[in-house]
Short mmCIF file of N, CA and C in Angstrom, two decimals:
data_model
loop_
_atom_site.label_atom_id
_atom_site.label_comp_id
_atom_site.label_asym_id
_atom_site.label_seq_id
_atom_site.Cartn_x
_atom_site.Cartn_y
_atom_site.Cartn_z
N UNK A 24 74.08 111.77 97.55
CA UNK A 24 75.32 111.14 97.93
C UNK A 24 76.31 111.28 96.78
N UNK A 25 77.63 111.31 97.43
CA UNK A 25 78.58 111.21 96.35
C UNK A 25 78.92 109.87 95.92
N UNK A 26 79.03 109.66 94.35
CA UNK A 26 79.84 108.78 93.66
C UNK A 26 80.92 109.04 92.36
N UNK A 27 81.42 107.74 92.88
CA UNK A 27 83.08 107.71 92.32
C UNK A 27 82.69 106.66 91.12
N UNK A 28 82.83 107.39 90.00
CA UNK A 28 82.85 106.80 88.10
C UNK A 28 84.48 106.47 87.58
N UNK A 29 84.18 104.93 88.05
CA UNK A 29 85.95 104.99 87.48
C UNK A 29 85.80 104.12 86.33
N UNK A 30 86.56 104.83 85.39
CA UNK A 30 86.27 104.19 83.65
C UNK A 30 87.59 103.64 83.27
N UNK A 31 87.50 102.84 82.75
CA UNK A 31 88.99 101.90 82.17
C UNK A 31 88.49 101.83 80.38
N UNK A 32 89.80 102.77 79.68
CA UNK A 32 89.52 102.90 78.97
C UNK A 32 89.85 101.37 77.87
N UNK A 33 89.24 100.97 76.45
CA UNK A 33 90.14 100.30 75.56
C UNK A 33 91.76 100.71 75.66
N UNK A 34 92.11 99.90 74.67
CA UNK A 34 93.27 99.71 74.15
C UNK A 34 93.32 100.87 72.61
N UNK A 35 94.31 102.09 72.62
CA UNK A 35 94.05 102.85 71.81
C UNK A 35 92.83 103.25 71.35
N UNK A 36 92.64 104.32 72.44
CA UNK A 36 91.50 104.78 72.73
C UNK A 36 91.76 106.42 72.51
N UNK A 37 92.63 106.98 72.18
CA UNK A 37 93.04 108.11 72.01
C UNK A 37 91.81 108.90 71.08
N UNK A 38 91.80 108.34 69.79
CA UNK A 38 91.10 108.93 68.49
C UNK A 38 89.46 109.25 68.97
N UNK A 39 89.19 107.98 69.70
CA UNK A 39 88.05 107.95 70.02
C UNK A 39 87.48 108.84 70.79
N UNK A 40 88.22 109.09 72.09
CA UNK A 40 88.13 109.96 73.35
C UNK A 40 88.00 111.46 72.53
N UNK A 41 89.17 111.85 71.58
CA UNK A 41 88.61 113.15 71.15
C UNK A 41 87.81 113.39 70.30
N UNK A 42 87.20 112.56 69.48
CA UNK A 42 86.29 112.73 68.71
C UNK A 42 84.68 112.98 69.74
N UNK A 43 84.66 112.22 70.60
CA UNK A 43 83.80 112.32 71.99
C UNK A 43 84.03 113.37 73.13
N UNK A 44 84.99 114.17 73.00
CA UNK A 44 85.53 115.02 74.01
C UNK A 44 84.41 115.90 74.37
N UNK A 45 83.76 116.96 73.52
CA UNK A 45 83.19 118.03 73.64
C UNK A 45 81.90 117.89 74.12
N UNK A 46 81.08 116.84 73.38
CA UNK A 46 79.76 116.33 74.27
C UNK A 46 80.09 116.05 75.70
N UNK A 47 81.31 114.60 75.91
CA UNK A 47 81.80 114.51 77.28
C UNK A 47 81.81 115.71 78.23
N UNK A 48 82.82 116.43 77.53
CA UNK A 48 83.14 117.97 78.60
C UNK A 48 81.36 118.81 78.90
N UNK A 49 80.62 118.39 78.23
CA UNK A 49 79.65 119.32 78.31
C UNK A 49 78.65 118.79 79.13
N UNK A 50 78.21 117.29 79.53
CA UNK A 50 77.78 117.09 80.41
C UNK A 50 78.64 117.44 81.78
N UNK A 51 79.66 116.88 81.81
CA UNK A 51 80.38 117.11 83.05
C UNK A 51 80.31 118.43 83.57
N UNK A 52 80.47 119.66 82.39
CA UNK A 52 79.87 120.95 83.21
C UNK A 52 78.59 121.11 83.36
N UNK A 53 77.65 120.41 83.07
CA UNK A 53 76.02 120.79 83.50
C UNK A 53 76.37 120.33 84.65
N UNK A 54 76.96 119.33 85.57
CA UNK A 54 76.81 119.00 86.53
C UNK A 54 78.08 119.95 87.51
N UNK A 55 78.68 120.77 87.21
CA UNK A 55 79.40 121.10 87.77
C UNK A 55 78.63 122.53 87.99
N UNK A 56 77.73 122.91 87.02
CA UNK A 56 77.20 124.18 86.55
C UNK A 56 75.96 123.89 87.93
N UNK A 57 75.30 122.71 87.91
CA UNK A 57 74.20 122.70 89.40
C UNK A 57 75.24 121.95 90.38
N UNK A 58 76.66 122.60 90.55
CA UNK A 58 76.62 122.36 91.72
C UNK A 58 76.96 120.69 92.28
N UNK A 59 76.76 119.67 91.32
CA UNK A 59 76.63 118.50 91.81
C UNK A 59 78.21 117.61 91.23
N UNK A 60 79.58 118.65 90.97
CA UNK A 60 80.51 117.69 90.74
C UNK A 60 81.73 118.37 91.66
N UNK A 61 82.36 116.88 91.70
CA UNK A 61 83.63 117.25 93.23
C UNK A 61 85.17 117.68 92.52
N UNK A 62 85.05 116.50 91.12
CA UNK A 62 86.51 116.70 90.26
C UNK A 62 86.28 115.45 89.44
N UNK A 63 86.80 115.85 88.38
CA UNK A 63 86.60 114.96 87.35
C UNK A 63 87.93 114.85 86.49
N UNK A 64 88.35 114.12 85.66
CA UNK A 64 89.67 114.05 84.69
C UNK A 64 90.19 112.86 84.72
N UNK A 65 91.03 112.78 83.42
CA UNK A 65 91.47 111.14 82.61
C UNK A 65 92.55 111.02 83.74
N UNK A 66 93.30 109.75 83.39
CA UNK A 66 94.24 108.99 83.86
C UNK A 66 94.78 109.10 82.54
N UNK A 67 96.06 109.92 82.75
CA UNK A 67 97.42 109.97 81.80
C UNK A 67 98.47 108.22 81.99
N UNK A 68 98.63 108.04 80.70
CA UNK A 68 98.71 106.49 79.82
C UNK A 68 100.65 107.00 80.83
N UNK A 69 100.70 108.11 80.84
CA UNK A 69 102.35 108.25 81.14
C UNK A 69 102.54 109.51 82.31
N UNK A 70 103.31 109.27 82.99
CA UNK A 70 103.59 110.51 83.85
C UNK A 70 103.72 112.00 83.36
N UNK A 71 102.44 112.60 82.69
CA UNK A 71 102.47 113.72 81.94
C UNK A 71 101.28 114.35 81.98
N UNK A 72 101.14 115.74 82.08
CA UNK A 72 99.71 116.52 82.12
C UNK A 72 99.11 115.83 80.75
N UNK A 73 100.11 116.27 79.83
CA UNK A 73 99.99 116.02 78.24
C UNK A 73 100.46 114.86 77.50
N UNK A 74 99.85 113.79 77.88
CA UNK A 74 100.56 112.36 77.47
C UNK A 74 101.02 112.10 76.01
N UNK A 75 100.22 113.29 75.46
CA UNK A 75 100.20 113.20 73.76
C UNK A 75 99.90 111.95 73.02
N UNK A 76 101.05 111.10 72.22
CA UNK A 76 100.05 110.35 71.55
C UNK A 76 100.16 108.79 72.46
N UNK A 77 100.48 108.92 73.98
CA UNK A 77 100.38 107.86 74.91
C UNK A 77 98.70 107.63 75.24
N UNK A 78 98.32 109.08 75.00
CA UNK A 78 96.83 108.96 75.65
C UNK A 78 96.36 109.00 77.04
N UNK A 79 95.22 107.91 76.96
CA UNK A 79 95.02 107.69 78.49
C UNK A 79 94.36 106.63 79.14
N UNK A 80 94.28 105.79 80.38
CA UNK A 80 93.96 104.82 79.97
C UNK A 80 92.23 104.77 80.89
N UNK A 81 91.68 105.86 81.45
CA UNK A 81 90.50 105.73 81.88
C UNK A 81 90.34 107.48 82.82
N UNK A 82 89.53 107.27 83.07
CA UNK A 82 88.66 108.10 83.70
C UNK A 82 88.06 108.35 85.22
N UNK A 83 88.17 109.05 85.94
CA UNK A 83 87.83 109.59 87.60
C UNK A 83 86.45 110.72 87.37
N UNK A 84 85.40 110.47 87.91
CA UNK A 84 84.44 111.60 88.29
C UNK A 84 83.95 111.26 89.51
N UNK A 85 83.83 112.13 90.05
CA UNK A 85 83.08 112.42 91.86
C UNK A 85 82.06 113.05 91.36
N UNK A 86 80.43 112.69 91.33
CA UNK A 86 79.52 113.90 91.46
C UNK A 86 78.65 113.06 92.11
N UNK A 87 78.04 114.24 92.60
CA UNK A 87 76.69 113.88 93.54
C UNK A 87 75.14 113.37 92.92
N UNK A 88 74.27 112.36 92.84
CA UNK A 88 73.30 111.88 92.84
C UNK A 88 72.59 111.21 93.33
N UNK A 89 71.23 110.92 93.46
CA UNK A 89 70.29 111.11 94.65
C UNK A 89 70.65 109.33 94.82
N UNK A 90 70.99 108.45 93.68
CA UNK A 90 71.16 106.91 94.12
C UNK A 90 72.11 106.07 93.35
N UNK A 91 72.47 105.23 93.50
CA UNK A 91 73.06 104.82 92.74
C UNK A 91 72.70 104.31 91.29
N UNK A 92 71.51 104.01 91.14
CA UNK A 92 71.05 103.53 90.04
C UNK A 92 71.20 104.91 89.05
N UNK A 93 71.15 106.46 89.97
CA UNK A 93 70.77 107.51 88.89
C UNK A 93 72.58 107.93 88.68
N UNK A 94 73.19 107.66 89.02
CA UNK A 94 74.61 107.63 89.19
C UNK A 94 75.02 107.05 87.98
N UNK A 95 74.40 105.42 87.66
CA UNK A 95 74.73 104.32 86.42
C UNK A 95 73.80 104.47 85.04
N UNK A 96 72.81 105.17 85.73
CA UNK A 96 72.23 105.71 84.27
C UNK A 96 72.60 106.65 83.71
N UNK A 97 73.39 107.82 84.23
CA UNK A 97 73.98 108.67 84.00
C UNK A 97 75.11 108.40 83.16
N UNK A 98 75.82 107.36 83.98
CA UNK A 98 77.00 106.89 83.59
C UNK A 98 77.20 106.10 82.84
N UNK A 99 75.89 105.55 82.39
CA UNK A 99 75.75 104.88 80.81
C UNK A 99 75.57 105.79 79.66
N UNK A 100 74.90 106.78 80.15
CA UNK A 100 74.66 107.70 78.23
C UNK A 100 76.06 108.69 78.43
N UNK A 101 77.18 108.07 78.84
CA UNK A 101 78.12 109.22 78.75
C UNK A 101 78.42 109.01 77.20
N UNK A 102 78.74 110.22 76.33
CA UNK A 102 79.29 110.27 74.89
C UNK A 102 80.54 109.12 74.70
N UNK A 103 81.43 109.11 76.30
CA UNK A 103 82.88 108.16 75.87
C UNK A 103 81.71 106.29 75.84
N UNK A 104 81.16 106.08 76.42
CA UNK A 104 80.52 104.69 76.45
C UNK A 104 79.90 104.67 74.91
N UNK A 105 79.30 105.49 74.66
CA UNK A 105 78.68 105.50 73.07
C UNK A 105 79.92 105.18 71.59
N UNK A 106 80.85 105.89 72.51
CA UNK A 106 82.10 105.99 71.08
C UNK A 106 82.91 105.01 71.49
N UNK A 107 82.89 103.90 72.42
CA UNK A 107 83.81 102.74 73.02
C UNK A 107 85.04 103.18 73.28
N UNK A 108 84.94 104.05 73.91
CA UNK A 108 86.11 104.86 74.71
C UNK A 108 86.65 103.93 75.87
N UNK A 109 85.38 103.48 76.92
CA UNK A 109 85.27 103.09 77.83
C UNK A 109 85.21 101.46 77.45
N UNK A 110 86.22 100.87 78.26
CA UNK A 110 85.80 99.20 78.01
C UNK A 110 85.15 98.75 80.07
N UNK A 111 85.27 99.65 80.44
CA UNK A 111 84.74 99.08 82.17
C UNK A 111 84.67 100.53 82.29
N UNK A 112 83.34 100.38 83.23
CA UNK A 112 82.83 101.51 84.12
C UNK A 112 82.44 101.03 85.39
N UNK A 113 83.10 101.17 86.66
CA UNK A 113 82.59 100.94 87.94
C UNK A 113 81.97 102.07 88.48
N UNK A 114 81.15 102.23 88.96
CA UNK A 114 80.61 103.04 89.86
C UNK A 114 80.20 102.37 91.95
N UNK A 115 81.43 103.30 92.32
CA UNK A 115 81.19 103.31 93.89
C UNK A 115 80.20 104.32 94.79
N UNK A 116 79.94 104.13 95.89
CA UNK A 116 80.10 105.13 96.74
C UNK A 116 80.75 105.95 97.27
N UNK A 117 80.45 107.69 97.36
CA UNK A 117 82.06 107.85 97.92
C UNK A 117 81.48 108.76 99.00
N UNK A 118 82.55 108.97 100.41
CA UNK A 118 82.20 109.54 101.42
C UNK A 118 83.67 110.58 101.27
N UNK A 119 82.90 112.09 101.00
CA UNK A 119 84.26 113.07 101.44
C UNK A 119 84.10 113.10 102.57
N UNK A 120 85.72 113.44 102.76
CA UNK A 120 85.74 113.24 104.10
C UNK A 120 86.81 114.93 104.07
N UNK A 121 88.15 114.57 103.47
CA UNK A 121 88.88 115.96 103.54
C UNK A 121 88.91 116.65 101.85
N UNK A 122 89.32 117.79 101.61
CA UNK A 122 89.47 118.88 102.54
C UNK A 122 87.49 119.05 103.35
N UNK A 123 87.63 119.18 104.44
CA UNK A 123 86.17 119.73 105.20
C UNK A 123 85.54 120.64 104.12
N UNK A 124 84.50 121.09 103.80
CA UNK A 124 83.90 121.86 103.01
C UNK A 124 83.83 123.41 103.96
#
């Protein structure tokens, strides 16, 4: 099943997020690499691809796992939770529905 990882980052969280970036980015492609992610990427702090030093204030991932519990364990050893990037992590269910596959 698909789930939706929505992360709310701290308060000046910028330094942190890139010092954590590259581990981050590298799980997210193992899972994109088997196949098991829908779209992933921050929430810009400002109406900008490149918020610069606004930052950002959390996080969106869609990937597929067999339950929810393996969804939140996942979504606990992320590199941003280790470096307190993340001050809230919800994890939903999600049903695609469009675009049809």
């Amino acid at each position: 099943m698909w789930f939706a990882i929505i992360a709310q980052d701290v308060a000046e969280s910028l330094e942190k997020r890139l010092e954590a970036r590259p581990a981050h980015l590298a799980r997210l492609e193992q899972l994109q690499n088997e196949g098991r992610m829908l779209l992933a990427g921050p929430f810009p702090a400002i109406e900008s691809e490149n918020p610069g030093p606004a930052g950002f204030t959390g996080s969106l991932i869609v990937a597929e796992f067999p339950s929810q519990a393996d969804a939140e364990a996942w979504a606990k050893a992320d590199p941003y939770v280790a470096a307190g990037v993340y001050e809230s992590v919800s994890i939903k269910p999600f049903r695609k529905v469009l675009p049809a596959a």
